[in-house]
Tab-separated table of C-alpha atoms and ligand atoms in Angstrom:
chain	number	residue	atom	x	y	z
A	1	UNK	CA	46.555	31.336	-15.945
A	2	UNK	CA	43.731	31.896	-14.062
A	3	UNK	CA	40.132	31.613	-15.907
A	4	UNK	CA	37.633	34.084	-15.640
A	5	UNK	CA	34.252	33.158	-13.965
A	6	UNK	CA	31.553	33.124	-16.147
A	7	UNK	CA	28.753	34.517	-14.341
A	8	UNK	CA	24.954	34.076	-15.382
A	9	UNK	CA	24.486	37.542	-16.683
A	10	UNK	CA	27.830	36.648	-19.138
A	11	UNK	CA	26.002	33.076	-19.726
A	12	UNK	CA	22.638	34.608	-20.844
A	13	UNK	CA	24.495	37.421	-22.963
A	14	UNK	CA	26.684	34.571	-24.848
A	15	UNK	CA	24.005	32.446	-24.983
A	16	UNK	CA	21.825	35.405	-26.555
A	17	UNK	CA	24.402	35.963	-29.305
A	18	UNK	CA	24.444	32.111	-29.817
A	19	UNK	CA	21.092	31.579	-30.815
A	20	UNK	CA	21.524	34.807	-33.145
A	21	UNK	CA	24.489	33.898	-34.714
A	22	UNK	CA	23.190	30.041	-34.869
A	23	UNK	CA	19.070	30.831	-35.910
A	24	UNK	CA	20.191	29.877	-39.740
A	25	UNK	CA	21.474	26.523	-38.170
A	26	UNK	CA	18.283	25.363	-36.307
A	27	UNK	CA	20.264	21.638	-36.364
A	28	UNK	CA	22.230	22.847	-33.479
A	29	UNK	CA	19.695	24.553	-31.045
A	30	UNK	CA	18.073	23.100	-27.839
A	31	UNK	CA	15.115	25.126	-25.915
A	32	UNK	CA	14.440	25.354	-22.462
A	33	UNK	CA	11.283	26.480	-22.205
A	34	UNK	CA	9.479	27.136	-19.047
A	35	UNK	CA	5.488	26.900	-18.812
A	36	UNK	CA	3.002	29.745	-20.208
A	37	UNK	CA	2.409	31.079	-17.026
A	38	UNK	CA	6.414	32.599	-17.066
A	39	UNK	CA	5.826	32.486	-13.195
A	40	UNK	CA	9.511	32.928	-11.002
A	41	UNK	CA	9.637	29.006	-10.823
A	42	UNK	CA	9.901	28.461	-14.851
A	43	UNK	CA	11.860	31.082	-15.354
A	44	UNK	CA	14.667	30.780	-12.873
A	45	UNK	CA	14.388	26.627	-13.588
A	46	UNK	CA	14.994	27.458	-17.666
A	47	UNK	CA	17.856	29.864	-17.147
A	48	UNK	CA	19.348	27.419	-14.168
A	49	UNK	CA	19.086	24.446	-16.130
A	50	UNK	CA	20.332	25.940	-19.068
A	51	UNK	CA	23.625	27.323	-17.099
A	52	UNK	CA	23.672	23.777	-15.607
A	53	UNK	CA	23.956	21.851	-18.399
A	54	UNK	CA	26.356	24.104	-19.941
A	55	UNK	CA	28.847	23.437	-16.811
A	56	UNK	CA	28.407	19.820	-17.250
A	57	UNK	CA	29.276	20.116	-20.895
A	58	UNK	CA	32.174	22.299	-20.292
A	59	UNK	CA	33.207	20.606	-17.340
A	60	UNK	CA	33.291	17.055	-19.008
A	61	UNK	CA	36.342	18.311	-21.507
A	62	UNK	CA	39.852	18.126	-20.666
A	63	UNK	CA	40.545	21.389	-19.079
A	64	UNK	CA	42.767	22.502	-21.647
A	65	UNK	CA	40.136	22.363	-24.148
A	66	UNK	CA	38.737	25.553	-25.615
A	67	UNK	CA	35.067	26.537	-24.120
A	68	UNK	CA	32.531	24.978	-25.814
A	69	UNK	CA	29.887	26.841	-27.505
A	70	UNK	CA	26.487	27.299	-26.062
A	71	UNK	CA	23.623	25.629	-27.757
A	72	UNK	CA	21.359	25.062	-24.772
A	73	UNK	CA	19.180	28.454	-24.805
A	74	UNK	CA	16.556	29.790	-21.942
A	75	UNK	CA	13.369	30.353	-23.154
A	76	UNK	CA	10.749	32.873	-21.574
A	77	UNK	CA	7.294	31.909	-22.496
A	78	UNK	CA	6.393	34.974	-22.545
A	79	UNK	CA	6.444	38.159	-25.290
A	80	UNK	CA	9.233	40.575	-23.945
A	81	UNK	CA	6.408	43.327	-23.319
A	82	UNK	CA	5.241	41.585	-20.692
A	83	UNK	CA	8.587	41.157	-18.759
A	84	UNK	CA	7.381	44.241	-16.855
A	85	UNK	CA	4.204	42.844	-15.072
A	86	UNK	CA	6.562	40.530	-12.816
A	87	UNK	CA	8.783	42.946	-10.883
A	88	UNK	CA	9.323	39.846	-8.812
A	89	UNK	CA	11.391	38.307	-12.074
A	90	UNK	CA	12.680	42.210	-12.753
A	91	UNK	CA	14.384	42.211	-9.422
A	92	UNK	CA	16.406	39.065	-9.667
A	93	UNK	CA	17.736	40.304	-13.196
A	94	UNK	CA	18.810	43.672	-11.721
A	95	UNK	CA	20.391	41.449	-8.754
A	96	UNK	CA	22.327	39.450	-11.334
A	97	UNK	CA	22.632	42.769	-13.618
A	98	UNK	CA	20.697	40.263	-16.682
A	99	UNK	CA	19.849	43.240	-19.630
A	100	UNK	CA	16.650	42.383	-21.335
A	101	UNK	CA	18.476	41.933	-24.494
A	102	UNK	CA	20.280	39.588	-23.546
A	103	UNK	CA	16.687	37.187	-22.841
A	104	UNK	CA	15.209	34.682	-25.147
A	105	UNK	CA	11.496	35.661	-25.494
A	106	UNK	CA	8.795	32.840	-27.088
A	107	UNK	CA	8.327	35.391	-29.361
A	108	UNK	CA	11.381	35.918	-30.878
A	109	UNK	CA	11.454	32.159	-32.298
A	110	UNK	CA	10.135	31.820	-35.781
A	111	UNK	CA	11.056	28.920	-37.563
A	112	UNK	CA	9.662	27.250	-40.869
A	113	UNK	CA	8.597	23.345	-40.682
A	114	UNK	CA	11.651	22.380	-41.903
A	115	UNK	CA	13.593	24.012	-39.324
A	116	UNK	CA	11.394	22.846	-36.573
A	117	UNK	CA	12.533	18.925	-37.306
A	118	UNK	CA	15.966	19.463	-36.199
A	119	UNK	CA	15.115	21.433	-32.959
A	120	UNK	CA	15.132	20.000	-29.846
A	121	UNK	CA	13.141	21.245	-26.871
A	122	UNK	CA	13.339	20.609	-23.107
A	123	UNK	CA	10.268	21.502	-20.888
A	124	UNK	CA	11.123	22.296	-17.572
A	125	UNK	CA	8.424	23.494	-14.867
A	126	UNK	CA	5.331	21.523	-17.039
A	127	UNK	CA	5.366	18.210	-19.047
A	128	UNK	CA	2.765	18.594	-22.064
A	129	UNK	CA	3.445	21.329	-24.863
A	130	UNK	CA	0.813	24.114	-24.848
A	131	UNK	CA	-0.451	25.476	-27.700
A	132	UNK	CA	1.736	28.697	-27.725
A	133	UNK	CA	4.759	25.613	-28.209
A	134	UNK	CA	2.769	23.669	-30.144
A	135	UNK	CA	2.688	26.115	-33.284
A	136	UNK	CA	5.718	27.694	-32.420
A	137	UNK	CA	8.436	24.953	-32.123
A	138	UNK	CA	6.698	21.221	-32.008
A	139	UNK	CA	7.096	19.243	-34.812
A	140	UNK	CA	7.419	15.874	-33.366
A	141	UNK	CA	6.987	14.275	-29.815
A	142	UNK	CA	10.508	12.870	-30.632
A	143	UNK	CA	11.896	16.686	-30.608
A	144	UNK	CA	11.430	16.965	-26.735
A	145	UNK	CA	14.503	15.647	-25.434
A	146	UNK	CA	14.105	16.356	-21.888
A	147	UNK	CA	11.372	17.045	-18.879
A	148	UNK	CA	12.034	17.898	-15.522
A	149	UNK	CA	8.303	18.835	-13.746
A	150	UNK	CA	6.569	18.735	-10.581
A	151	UNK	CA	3.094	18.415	-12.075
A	152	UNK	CA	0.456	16.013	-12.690
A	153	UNK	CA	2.347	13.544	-15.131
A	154	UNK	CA	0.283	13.799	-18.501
A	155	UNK	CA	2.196	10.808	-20.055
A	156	UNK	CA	3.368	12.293	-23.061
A	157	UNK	CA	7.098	12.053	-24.683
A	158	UNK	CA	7.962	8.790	-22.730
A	159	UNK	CA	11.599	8.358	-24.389
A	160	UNK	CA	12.626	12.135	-23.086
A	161	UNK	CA	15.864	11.681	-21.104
A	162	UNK	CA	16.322	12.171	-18.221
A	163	UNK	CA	12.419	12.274	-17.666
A	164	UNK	CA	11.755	13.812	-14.193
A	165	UNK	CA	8.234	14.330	-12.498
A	166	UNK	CA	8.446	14.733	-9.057
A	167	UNK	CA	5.700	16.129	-6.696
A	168	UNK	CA	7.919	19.377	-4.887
A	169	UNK	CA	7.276	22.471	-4.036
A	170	UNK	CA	9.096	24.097	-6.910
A	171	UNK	CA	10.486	22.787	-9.964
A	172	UNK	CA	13.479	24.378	-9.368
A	173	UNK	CA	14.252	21.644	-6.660
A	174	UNK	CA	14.008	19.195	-9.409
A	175	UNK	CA	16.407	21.068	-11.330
A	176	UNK	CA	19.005	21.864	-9.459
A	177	UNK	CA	18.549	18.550	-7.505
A	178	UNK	CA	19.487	16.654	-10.682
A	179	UNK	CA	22.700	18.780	-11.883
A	180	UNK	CA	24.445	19.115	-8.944
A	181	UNK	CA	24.162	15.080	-8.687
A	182	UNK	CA	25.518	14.725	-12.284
A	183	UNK	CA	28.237	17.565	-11.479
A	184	UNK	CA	29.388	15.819	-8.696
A	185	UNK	CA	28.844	18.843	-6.427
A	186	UNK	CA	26.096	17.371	-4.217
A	187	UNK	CA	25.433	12.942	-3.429
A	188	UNK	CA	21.802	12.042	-3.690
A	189	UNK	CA	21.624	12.697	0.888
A	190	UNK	CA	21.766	16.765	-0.528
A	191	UNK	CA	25.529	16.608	0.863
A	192	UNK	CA	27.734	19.077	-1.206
A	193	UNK	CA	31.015	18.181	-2.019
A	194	UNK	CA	33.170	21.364	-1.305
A	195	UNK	CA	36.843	20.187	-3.280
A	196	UNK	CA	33.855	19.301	-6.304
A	197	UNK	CA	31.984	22.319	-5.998
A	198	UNK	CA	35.652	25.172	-5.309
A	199	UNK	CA	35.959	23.455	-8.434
A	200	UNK	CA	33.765	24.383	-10.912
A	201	UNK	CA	33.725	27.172	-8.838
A	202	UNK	CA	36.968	28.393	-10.545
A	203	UNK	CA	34.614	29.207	-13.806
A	204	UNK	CA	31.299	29.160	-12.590
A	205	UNK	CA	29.350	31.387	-10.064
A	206	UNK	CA	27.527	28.524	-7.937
A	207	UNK	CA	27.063	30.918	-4.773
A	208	UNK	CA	25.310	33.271	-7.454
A	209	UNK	CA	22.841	30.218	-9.117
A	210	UNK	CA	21.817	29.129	-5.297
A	211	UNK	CA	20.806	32.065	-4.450
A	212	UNK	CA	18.631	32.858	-7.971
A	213	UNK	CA	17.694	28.926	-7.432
A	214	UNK	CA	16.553	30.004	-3.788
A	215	UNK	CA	13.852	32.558	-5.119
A	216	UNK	CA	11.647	30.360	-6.544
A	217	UNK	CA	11.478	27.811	-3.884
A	218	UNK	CA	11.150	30.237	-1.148
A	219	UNK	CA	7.976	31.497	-3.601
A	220	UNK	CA	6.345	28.594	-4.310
A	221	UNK	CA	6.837	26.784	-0.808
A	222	UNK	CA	5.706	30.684	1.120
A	223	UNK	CA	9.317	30.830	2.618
A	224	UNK	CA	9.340	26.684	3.638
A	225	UNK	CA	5.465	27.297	5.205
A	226	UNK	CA	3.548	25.267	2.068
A	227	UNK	CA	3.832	22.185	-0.025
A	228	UNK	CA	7.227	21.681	1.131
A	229	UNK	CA	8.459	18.154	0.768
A	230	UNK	CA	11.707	16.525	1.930
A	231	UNK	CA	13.615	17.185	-1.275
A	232	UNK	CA	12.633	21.073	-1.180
A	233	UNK	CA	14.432	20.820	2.413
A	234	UNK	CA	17.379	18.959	1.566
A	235	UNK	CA	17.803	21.535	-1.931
A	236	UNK	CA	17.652	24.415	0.773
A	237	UNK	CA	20.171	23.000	3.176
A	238	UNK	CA	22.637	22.592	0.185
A	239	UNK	CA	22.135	26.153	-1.292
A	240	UNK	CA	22.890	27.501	1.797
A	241	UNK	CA	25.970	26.074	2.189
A	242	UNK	CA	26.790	26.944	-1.252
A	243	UNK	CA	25.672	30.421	-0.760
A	244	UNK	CA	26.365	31.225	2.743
A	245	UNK	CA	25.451	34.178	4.537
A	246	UNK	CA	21.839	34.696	2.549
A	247	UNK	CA	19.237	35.969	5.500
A	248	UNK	CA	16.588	33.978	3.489
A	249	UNK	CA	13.887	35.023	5.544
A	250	UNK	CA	14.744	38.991	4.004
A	251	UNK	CA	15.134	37.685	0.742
A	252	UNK	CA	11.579	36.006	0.926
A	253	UNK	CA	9.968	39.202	1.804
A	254	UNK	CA	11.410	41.365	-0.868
A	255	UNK	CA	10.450	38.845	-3.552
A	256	UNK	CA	7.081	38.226	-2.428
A	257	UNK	CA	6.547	42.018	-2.051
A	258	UNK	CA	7.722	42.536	-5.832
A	259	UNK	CA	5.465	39.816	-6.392
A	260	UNK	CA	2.394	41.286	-5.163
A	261	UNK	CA	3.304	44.510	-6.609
A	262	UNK	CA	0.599	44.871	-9.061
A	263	UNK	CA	-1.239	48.379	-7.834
A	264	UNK	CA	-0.011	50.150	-10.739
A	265	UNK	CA	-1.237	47.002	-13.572
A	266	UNK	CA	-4.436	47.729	-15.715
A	267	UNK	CA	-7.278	44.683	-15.085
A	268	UNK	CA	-6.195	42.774	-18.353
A	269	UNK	CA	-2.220	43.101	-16.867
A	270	UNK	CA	-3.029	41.230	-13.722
A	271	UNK	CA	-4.955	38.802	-15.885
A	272	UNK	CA	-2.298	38.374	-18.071
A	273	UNK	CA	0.384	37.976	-15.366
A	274	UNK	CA	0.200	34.993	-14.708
A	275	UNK	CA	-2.103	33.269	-16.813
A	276	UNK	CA	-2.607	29.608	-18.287
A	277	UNK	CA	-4.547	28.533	-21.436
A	278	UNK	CA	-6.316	25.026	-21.513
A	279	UNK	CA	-7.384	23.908	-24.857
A	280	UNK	CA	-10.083	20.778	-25.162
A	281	UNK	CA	-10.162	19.049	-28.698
A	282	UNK	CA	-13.466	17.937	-29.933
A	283	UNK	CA	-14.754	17.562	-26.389
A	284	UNK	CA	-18.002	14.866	-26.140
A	285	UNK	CA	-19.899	17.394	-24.179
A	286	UNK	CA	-22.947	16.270	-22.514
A	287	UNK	CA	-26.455	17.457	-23.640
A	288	UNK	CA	-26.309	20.729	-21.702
A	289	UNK	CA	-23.256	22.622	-24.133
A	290	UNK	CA	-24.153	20.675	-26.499
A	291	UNK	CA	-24.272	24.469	-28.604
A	292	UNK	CA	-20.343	23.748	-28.273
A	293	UNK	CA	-20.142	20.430	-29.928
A	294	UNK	CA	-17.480	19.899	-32.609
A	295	UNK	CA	-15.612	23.396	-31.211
A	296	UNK	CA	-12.303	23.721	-29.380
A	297	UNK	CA	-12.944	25.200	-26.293
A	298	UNK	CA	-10.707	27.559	-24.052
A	299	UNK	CA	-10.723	27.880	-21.056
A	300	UNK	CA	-8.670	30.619	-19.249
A	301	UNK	CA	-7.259	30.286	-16.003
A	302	UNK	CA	-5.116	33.346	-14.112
A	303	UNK	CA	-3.864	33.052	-10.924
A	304	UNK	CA	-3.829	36.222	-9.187
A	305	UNK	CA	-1.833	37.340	-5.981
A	306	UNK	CA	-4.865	39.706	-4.507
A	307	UNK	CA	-8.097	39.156	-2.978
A	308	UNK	CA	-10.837	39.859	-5.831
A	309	UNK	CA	-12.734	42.215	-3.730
A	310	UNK	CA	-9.655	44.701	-3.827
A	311	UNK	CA	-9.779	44.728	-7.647
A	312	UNK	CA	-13.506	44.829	-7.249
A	313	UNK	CA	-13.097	48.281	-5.293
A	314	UNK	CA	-10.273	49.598	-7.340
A	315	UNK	CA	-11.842	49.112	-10.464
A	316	UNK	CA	-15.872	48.927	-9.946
A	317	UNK	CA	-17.770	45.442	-10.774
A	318	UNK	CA	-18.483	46.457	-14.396
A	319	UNK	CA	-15.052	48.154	-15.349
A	320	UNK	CA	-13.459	44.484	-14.301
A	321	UNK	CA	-15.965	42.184	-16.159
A	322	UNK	CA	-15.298	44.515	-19.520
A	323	UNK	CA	-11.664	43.833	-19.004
A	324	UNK	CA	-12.110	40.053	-18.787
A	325	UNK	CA	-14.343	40.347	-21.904
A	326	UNK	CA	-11.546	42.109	-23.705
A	327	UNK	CA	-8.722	39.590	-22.515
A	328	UNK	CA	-10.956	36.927	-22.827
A	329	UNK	CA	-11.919	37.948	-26.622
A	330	UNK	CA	-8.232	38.581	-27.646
A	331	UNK	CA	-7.366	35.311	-26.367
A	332	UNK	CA	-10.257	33.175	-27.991
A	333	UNK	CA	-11.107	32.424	-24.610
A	334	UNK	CA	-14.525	30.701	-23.440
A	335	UNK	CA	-14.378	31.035	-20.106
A	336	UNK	CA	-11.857	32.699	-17.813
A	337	UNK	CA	-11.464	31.598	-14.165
A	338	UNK	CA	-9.617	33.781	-12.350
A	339	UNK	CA	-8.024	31.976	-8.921
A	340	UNK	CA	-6.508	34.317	-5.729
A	341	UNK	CA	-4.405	33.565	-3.264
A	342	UNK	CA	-3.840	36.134	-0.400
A	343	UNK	CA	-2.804	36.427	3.003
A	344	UNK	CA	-5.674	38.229	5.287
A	345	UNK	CA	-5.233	40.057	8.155
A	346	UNK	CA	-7.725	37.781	10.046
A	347	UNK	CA	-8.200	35.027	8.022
A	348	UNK	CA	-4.545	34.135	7.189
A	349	UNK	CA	-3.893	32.411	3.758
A	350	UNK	CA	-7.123	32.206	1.338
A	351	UNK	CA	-8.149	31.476	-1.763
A	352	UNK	CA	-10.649	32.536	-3.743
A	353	UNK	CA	-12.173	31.244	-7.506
A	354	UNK	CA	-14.213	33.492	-10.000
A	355	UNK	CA	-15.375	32.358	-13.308
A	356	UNK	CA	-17.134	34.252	-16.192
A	357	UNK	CA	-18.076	33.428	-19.326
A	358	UNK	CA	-16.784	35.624	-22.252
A	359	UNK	CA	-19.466	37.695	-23.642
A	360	UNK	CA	-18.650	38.964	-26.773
A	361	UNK	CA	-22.269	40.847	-28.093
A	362	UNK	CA	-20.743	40.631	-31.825
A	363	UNK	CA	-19.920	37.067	-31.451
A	364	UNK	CA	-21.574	33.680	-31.770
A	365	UNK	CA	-20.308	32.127	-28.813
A	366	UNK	CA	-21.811	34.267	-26.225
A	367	UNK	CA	-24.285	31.662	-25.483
A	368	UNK	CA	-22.666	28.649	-26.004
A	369	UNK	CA	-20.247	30.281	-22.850
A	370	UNK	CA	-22.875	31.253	-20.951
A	371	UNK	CA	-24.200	27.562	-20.806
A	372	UNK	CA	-20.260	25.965	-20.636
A	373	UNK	CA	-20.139	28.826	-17.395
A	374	UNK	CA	-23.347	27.930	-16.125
A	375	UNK	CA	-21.720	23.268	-16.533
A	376	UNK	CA	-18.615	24.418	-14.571
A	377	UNK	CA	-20.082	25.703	-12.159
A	378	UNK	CA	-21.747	23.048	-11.124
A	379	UNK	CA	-19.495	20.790	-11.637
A	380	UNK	CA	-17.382	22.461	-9.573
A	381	UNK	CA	-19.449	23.265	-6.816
A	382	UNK	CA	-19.991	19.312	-6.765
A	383	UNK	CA	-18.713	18.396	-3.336
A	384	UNK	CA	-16.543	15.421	-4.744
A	385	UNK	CA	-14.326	17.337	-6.068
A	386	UNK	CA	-13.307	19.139	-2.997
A	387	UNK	CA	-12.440	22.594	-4.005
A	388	UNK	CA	-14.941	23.723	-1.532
A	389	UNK	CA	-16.214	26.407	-3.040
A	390	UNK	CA	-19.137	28.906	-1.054
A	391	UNK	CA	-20.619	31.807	-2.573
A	392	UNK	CA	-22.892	34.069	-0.926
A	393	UNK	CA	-24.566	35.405	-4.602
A	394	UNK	CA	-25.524	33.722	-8.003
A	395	UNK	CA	-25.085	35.847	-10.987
A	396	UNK	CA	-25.700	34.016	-14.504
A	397	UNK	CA	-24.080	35.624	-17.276
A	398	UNK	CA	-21.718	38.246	-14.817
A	399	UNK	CA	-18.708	37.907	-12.613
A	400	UNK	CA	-19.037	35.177	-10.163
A	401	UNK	CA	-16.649	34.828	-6.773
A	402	UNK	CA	-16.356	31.990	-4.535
A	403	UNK	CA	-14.372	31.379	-1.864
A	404	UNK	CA	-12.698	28.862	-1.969
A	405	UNK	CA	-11.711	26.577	1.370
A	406	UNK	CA	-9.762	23.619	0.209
A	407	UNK	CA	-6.731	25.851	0.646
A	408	UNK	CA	-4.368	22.728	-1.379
A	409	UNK	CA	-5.944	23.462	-4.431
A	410	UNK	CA	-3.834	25.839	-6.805
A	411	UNK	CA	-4.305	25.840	-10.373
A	412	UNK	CA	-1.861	23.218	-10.821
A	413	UNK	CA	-5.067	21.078	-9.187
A	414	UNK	CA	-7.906	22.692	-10.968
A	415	UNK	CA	-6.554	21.923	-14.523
A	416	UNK	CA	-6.387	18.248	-14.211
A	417	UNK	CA	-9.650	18.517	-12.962
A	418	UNK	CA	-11.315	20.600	-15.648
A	419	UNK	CA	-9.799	18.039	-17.874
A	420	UNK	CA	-11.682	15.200	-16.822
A	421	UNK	CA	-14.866	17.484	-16.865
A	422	UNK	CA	-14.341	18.508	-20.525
A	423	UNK	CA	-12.781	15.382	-22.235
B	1	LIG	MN1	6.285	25.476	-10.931
């Protein structure tokens, strides 16, 4: 009798139900969770690795066994309000015809300590818990069971298995990369091999995975143009010959136009879009914040796909600095740097870095973040650390907007960097 194919819509709508019928039996639940940010790249390598493992498991029983349930769950780090600020993400789902309500959102997972022990949790797209995670799910460092990453290695949960931080373009590369080995469908040269692949094709849509595994990479790498490394090459080849007939160069543009397609977002939206908290423990400041001393501090940074001087014009100087108070306030923010990236007419690909202290004129902090504002700065205009930053104005406690011409430097740069400024 022929088997149905379980496609990923079908996955994510079992797996939904699974994780409702099984939330009274925490014991048997592992998270994928992508980073904060709930960019393309961590959501696509979540739901993919999720789907992945699943077709190992039910691959490695004898094939008259009955399915096995799902207990490997996606995880968007994100609340599902805010599914709607990346049309990017929206349009893939309607591709794959994935309802919302059939999603995992961060906040739909509320468990009590005891609970918590028996979860386990596999990060996928960053390799240290943030503190959304951290009060949500951790309760151990031996409850992440798995990491698969392509940034800076922070050291942490050294017994997860497999343990996998590569420097790629996308995580997704990593991902995929690594199932398709274990499945058999692909060697380690990024050959696939077609009598493995037709069959877990018979119960598994791999043409439809390669091309949702294709969005991301084409994102992060600018259609093959940046950050592309051998690996993100070889992944490509192989989806394309699992997927064949994908004009990728099309596909590229519609994503990255859905992307950018935040005309119609308030301020705080954009900000929150895609958006990254960094938290600093009992930092040893130096003499100049030392107002801070013995504080956590915050600090905010949102990567943002326009140039700030549109969002200058659309909303007016002032109108934009009240929304980065507000987000900034709501968030127990310090400081909030906001990084573009933008392609210019004549200037090609740019970036551009703004950072503001929170002023909050019924708070304490104000100007503690005024002077923490006033330290990065300078740090970071400090030529060692190469961001290359050039501003034409110097404005204390407002808005401030360099540009920024060490074009390498993404966010995924800055933070390592603010953390050996701050700790
Ligand atoms: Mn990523």
């Amino acid at each position: 009798m022929q088997k149905m194919v379980m496609s990923i819509a079908t996955f994510l709508r079992n797996a939904k139900s699974a994780f409702t019928d099984l939330k009274s039996h925490p014991s048997k639940l592992k998270f994928v969770i992508g980073n904060q940010s709930g960019d393309l790249d961590s959501i696509i390598s979540s739901i993919s690795y999720a789907y992945l493992s699943y077709i190992a498991e039910y691959t490695s029983l004898p094939s008259n066994h009955v399915p096995p349930r799902i207990n490997t769950i996606p995880v968007l780090n994100f609340k599902s309000s805010e599914l709607e600020l990346r049309k990017d993400v929206e349009y893939l789902f309607s591709d794959l015809k994935v309802e919302k309500q059939d999603l995992c959102f961060i906040n739909e997972l509320k468990f009590n300590a005891e609970e918590k022990q028996n979860l386990e949790l596999v990060l996928v797209d960053h390799n240290s818990i943030e503190s959304n995670i951290r009060n949500q799910l951790y309760y151990k460092d031996g409850n992440i069971v798995s990491i698969i990453d392509h940034h800076k290695d922070e050291n942490q949960y050294l017994d997860a298995q497999p343990r996998i931080i590569e420097v790629v373009g996308s995580c997704s590369t990593m991902i995929a990369k690594h199932w398709f080995e274990k499945l058999g469908i692909m060697d380690n040269k990024f050959q696939i091999n077609r009598s493995s692949a037709n069959e877990v094709g018979k119960n598994f849509d791999l043409q439809e995975l390669a091309k949702l595994l294709l969005g991301p990479l084409l994102i992060d790498t600018s259609n093959l143009q940046y950050k592309t490394t051998p690996d993100d090459i070889g992944i490509f080849k192989a989806y394309r010959e699992i997927s064949t007939g994908l004009n990728t160069t099309e596909y590229f543009d519609i994503l990255k136009k859905e992307k950018d397609n935040i005309d119609t977002l308030k301020a705080v939206d954009i900000i929150n879009k895609d958006y990254k908290a960094y938290q600093f423990v009992n930092p040893e400041l130096n003499s100049e914040v030392q107002l801070l001393a013995g504080e956590d501090i915050i600090i905010g940074i949102t990567s943002i796909v326009k140039p700030m001087g549109w969002l200058l014009s659309r909303d007016g100087l002032l109108e934009m600095e009240k929304s980065i108070d507000e987000f900034g306030k709501a968030n127990n923010v310090n400081v909030l740097i906001l990084m573009t990236n933008f392609n210019d007419a004549t200037h090609g690909f740019c970036r551009e870095l703004a950072i503001k202290p929170i002023i909050d004129a019924t708070g304490p902090a104000t100007q503690a973040n005024v002077k923490l504002s006033q330290f990065l700065k300078r740090k970071l205009l400090t030529s060692d650390l190469e961001l290359q930053l050039k501003s034409s104005s110097n404005r204390e406690g407002g808005l401030q907007v360099y540009s920024q011409h060490n074009l390498k430097a993404s966010r995924k740069q800055v933070a390592p960097i603010l953390r050996t400024l701050l700790t």
